[in-house]
CSV table of C-alpha atoms in Angstrom, one decimal:
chain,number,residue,atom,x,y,z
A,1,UNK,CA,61.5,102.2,-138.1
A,2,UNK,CA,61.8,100.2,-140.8
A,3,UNK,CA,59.4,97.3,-140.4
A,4,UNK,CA,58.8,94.0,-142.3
A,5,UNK,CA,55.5,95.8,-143.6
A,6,UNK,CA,57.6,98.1,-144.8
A,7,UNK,CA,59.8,96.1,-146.5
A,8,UNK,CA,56.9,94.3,-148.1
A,9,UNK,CA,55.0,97.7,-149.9
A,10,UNK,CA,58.7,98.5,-151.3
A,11,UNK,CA,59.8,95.6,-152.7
A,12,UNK,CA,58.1,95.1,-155.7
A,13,UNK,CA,59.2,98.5,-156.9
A,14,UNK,CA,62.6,97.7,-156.5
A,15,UNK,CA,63.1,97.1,-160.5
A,16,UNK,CA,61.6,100.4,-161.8
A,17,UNK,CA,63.7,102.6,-159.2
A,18,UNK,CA,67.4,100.9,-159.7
A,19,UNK,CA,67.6,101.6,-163.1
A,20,UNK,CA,70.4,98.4,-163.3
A,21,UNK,CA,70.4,95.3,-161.6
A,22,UNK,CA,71.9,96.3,-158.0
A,23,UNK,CA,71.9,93.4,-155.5
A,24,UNK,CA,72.1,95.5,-152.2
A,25,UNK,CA,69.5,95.0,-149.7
A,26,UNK,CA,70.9,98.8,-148.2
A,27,UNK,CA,68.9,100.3,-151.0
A,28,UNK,CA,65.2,99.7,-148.9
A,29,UNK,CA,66.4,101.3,-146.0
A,30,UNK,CA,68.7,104.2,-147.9
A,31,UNK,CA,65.3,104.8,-150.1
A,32,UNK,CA,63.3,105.4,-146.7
A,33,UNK,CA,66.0,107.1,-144.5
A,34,UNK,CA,66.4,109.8,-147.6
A,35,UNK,CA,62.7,109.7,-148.5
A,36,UNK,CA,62.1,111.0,-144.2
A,37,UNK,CA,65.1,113.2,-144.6
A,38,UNK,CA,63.5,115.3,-147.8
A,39,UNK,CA,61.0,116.1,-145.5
A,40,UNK,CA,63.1,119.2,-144.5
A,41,UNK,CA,66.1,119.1,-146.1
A,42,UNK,CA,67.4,118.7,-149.8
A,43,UNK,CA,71.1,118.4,-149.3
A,44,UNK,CA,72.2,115.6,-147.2
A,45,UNK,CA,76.4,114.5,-145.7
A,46,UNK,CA,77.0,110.7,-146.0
A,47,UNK,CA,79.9,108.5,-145.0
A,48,UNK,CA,81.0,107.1,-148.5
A,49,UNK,CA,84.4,106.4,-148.7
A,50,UNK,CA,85.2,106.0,-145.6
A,51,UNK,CA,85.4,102.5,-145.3
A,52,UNK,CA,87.3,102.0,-148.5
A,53,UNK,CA,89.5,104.2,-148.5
A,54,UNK,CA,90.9,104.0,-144.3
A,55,UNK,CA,90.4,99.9,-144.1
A,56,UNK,CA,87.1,99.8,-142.5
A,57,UNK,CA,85.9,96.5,-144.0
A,58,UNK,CA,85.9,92.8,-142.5
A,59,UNK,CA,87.6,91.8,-145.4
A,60,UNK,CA,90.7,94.0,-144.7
A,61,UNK,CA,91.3,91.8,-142.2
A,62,UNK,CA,90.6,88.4,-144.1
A,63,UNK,CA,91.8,88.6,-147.3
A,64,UNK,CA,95.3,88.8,-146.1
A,65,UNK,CA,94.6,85.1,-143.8
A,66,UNK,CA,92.9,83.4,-146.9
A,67,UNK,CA,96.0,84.3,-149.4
A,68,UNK,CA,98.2,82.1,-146.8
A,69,UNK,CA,95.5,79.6,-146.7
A,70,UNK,CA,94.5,79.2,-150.1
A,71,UNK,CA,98.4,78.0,-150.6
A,72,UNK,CA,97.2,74.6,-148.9
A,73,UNK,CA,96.9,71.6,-151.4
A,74,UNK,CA,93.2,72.0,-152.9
A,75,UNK,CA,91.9,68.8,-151.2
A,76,UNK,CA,92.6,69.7,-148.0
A,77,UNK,CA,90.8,72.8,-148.7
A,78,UNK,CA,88.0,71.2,-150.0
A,79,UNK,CA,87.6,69.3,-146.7
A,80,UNK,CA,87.7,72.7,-144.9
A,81,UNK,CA,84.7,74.4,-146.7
A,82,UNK,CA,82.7,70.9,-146.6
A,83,UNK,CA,83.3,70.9,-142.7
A,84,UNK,CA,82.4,74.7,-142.6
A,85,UNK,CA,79.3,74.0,-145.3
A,86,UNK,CA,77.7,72.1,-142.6
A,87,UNK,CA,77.8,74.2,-139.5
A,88,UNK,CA,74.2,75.0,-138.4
A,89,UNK,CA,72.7,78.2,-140.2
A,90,UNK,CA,71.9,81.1,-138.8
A,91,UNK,CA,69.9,84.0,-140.1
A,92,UNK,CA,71.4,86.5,-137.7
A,93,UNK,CA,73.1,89.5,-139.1
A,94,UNK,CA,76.9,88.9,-139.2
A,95,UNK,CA,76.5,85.3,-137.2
A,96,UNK,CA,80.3,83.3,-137.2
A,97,UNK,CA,79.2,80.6,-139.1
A,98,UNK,CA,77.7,82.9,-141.7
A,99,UNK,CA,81.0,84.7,-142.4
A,100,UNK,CA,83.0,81.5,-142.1
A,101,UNK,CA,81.0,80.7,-145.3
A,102,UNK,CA,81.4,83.3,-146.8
A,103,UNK,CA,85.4,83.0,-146.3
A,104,UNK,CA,85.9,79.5,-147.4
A,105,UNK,CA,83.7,80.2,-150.6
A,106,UNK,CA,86.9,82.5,-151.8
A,107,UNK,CA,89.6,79.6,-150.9
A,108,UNK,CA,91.9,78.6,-153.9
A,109,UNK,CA,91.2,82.0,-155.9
A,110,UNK,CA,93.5,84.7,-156.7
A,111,UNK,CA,93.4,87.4,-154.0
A,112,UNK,CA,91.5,89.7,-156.1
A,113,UNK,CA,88.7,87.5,-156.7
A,114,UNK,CA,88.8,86.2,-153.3
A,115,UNK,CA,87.9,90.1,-152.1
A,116,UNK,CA,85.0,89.8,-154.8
A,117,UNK,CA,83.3,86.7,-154.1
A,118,UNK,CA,84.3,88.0,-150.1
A,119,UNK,CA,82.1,91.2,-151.0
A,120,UNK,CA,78.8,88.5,-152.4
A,121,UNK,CA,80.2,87.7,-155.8
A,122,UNK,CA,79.5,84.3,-157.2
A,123,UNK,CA,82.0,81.7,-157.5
A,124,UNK,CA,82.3,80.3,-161.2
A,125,UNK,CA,81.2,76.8,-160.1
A,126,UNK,CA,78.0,78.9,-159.1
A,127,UNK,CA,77.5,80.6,-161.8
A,128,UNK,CA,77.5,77.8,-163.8
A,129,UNK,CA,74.9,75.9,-161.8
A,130,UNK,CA,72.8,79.1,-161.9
A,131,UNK,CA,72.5,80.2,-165.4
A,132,UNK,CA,70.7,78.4,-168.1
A,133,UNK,CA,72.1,76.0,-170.3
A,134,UNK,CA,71.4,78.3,-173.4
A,135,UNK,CA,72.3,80.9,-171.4
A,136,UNK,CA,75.6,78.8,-170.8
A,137,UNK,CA,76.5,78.0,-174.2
A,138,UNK,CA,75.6,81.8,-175.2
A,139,UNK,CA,78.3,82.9,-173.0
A,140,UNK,CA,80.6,80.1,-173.9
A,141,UNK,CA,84.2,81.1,-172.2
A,142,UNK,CA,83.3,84.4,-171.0
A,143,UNK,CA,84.7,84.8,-167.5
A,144,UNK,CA,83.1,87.5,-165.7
A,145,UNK,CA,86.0,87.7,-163.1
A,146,UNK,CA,88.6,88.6,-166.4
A,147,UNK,CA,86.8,92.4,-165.4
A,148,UNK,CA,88.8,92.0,-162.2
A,149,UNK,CA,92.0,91.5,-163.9
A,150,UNK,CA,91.6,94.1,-166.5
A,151,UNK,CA,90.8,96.8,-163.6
A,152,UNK,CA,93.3,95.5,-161.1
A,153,UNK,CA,95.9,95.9,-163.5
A,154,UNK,CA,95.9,100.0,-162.5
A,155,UNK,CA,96.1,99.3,-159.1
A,156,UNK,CA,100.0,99.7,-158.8
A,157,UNK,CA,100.1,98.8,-155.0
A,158,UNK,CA,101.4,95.7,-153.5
A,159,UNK,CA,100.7,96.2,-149.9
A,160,UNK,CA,97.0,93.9,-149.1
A,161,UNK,CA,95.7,96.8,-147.8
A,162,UNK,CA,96.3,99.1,-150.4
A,163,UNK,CA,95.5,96.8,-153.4
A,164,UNK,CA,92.3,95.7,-151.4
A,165,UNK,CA,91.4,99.3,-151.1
A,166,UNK,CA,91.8,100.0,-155.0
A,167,UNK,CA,89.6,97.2,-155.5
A,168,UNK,CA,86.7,98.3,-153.1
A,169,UNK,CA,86.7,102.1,-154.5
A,170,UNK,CA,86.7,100.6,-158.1
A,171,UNK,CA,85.0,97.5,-158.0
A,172,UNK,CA,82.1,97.8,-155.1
A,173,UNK,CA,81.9,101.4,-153.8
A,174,UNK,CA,81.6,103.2,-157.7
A,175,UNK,CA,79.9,100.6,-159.3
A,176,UNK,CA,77.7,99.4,-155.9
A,177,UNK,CA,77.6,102.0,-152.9
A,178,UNK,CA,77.7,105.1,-154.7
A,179,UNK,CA,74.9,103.7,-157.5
A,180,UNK,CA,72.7,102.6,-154.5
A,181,UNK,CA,72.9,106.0,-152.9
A,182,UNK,CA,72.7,108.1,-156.1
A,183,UNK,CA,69.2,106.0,-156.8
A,184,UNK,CA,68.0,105.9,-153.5
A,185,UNK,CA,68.2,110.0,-152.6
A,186,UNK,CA,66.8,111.0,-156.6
A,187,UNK,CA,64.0,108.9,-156.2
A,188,UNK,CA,62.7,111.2,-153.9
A,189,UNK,CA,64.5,114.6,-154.7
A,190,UNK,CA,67.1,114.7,-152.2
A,191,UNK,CA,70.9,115.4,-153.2
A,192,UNK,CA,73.9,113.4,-151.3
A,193,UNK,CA,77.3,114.7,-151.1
A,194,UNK,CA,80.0,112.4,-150.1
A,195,UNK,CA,83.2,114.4,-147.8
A,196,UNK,CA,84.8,111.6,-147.7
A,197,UNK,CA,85.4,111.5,-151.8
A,198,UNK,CA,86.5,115.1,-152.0
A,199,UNK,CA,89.8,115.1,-154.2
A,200,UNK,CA,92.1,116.3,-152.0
A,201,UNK,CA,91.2,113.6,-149.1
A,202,UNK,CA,91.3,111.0,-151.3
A,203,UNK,CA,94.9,111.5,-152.6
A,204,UNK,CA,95.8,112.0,-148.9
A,205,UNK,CA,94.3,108.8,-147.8
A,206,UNK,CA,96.1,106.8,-150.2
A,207,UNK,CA,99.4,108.3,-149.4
A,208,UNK,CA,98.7,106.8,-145.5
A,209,UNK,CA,101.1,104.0,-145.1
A,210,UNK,CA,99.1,100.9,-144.7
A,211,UNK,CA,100.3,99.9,-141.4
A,212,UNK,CA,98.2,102.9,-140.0
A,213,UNK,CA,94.7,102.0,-141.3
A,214,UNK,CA,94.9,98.5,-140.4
A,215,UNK,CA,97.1,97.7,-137.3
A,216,UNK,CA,96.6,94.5,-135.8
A,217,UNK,CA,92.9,93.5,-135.5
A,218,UNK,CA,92.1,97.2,-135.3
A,219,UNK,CA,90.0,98.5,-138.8
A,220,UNK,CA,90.3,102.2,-139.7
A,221,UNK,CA,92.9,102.9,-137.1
A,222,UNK,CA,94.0,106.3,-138.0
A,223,UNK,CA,90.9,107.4,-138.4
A,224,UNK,CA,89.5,106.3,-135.1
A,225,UNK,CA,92.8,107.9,-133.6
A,226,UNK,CA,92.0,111.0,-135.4
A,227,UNK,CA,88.3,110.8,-134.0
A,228,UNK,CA,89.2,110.1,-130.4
A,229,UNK,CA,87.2,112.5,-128.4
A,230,UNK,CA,85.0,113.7,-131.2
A,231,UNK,CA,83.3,110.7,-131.5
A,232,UNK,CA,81.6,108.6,-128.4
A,233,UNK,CA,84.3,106.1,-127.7
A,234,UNK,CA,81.5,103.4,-127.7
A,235,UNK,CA,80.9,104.1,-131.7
A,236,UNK,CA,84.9,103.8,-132.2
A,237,UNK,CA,85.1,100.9,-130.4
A,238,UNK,CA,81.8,99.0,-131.6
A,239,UNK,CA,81.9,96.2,-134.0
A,240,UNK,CA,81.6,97.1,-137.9
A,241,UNK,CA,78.1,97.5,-138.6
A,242,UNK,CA,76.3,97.3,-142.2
A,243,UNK,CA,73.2,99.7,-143.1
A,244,UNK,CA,71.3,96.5,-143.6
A,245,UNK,CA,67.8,94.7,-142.8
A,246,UNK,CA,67.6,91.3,-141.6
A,247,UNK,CA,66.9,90.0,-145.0
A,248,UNK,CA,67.3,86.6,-144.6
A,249,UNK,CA,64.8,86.4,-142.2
A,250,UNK,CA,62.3,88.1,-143.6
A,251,UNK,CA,63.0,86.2,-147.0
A,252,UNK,CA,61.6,83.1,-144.3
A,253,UNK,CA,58.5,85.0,-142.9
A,254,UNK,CA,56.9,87.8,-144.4
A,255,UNK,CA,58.9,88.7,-147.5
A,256,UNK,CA,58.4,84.9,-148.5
A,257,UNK,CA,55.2,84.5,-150.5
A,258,UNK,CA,56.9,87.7,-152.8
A,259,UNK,CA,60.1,84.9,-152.5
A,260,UNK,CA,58.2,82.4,-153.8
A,261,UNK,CA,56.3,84.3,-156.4
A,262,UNK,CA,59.1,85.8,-158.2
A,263,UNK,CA,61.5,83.2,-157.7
A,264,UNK,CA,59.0,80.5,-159.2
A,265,UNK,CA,59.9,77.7,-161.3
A,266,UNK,CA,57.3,78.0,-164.0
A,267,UNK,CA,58.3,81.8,-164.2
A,268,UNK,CA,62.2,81.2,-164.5
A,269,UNK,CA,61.5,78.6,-166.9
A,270,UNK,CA,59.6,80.5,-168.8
A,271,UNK,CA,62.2,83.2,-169.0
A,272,UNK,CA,65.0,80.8,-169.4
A,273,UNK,CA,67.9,82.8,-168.2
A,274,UNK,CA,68.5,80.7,-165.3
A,275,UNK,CA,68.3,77.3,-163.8
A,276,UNK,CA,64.8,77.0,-162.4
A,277,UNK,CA,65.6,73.3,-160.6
A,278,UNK,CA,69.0,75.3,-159.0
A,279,UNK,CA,67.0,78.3,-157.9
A,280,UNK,CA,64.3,76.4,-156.2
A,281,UNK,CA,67.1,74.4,-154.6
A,282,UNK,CA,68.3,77.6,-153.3
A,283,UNK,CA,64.9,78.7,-151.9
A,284,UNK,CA,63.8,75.2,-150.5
A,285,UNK,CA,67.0,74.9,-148.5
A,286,UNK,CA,66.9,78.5,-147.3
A,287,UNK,CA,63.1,78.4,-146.2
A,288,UNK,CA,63.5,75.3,-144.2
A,289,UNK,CA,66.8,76.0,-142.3
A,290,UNK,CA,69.3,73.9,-143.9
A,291,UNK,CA,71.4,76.7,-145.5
A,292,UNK,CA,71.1,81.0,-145.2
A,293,UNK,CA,71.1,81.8,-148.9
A,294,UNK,CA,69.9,85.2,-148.2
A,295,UNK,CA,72.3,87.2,-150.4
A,296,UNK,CA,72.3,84.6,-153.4
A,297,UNK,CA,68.2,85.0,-153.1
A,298,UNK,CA,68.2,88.6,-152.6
A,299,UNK,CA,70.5,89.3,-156.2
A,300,UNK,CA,68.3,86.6,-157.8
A,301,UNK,CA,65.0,88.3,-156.4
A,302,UNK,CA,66.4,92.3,-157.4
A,303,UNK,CA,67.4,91.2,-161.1
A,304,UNK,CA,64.4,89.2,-161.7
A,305,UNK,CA,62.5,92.6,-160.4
A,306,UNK,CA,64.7,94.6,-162.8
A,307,UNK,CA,64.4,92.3,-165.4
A,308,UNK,CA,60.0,92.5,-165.2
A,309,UNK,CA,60.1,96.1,-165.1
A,310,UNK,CA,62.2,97.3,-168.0
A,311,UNK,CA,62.3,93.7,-170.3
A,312,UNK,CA,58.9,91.9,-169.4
A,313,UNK,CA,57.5,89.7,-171.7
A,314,UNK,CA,61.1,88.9,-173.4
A,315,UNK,CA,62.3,84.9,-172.8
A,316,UNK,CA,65.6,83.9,-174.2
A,317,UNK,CA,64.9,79.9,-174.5
């Protein structure tokens, strides 16, 4: 079981284990689910892949919606995420008005950077508020989401489905999923293999017509066809389910004083690589109620961890 307690003792060795900065709150439970598993085995089978490569994510079915939407004039889609900015927050995992959120943050970007700030990327407006004004002027022009453009540009597919399955494998599952994994089984000596990745599968997978991953509302549909009566039909039919913790409310109860420690003003000011006033905005709204910042908190609250363990001391005012 993997308890707030838990949660707490593993935290603040987050930084020294990641290597990198990796905002993905899957890492605590991977790190004891393959820590328990070393206890008799060494070579472990995961599900890598799967999701990115047969239209298994949420945002296979949104991305498509929010490319017809984001063609609406600009102020009516700023009325749309202020009405959806103030629906009640809710810490639950996956709760409606959560997602909404997320969805209407995207509006009014190109599809390719819709699926990235979709997948907990940060807007530019927030990126701006976030970073330090020297920090700012250091970066003057650089646009983070140019990266997208540059790796995009290989995708050759024009379906959705395809081109937002070119951008998962590239863009979240090698530079996020398979990182986390890779980190999570070495630090205790256990290998991972991923079926789902072998060569062969792969260029099969992408030779699927896209019509028969996603069909209708229905994610991963040739693959649950293929599964039928192999798998419990309750698992094939269950809603899409992360490997995550409830991290947004623990960030509110017992993960909070380390919340509050790391994420202090007089510490980020000291440091000067972001906005102290913005972050304790985010963590004052978040510990009351007003707005679930969880995943915003939790990248802040990982790269400040990194940041201590491998450049502590260093301030860049």
């Amino acid at each position: 079981m993997f308890t707030p307690d838990v949660a707490r003792a593993e935290v603040p060795g987050l930084g020294h284990l990641l290597d990198e900065p990796l905002a993905d709150p899957s890492f605590l439970p991977t790190v004891i689910l393959a820590r328990h598993a070393r206890q008799t085995v060494t070579v472990t089978l995961g599900g890598d892949g799967g999701d990115e490569l047969w239209g298994g994510y949420p945002t296979f079915l949104t991305v498509p919606s929010a490319a017809w939407i984001s063609r609406l004039p600009r102020p009516l889609l700023d009325t749309v995420a202020r009405s959806v900015e103030r629906l009640p927050s809710s810490a639950r995992y996956g709760s409606i008005d959560f997602l909404l959120k997320l969805f209407v943050r995207g509006l009014g970007y190109p599809p390719d950077v819709q699926a990235q700030i979709l997948m907990g990327g940060f807007t530019r407006p927030e990126q701006a508020r976030l970073l330090a004004r020297s920090v700012q002027d250091a970066c003057g022009q650089f646009n983070p989401y140019d990266d997208i453009d540059d790796i995009m540009a290989g995708a050759g597919a024009t379906h959705p489905v395809d081109r937002l399955s070119y951008h998962h494998c590239k863009l979240y599952l090698a530079g996020r999923t398979l990182v986390k994994m890779d980190r999570a089984t070495m630090a205790v000596g256990l290998e991972a293999r991923a079926p789902f990745l072998d060569h062969t599968l792969v260029e099969f997978a992408c030779s699927v017509p896209a019509q028969l991953k996603v069909k209708r509302w229905t994610t991963k549909y040739l693959l649950k066809r293929a599964l039928a009566g192999r798998v419990p039909e309750a698992i094939l039919r269950r809603r899409k389910q992360g490997f995550g913790v409830p991290i947004g409310r623990w960030l509110r109860g017992p993960l909070r004083p380390l919340l509050e420690d790391v994420l202090h003003r007089d510490r980020l000011r000291r440091v000067g690589l972001v906005s102290a006033d913005e972050v304790g905005r985010l963590v004052h709204e978040h510990l009351t109620g007003a707005q679930n910042h969880q995943r915003s908190l939790w990248t802040l609250l990982t790269f400040e961890l990194w940041r201590e363990a491998y450049l502590s001391g260093n301030a860049w005012n």
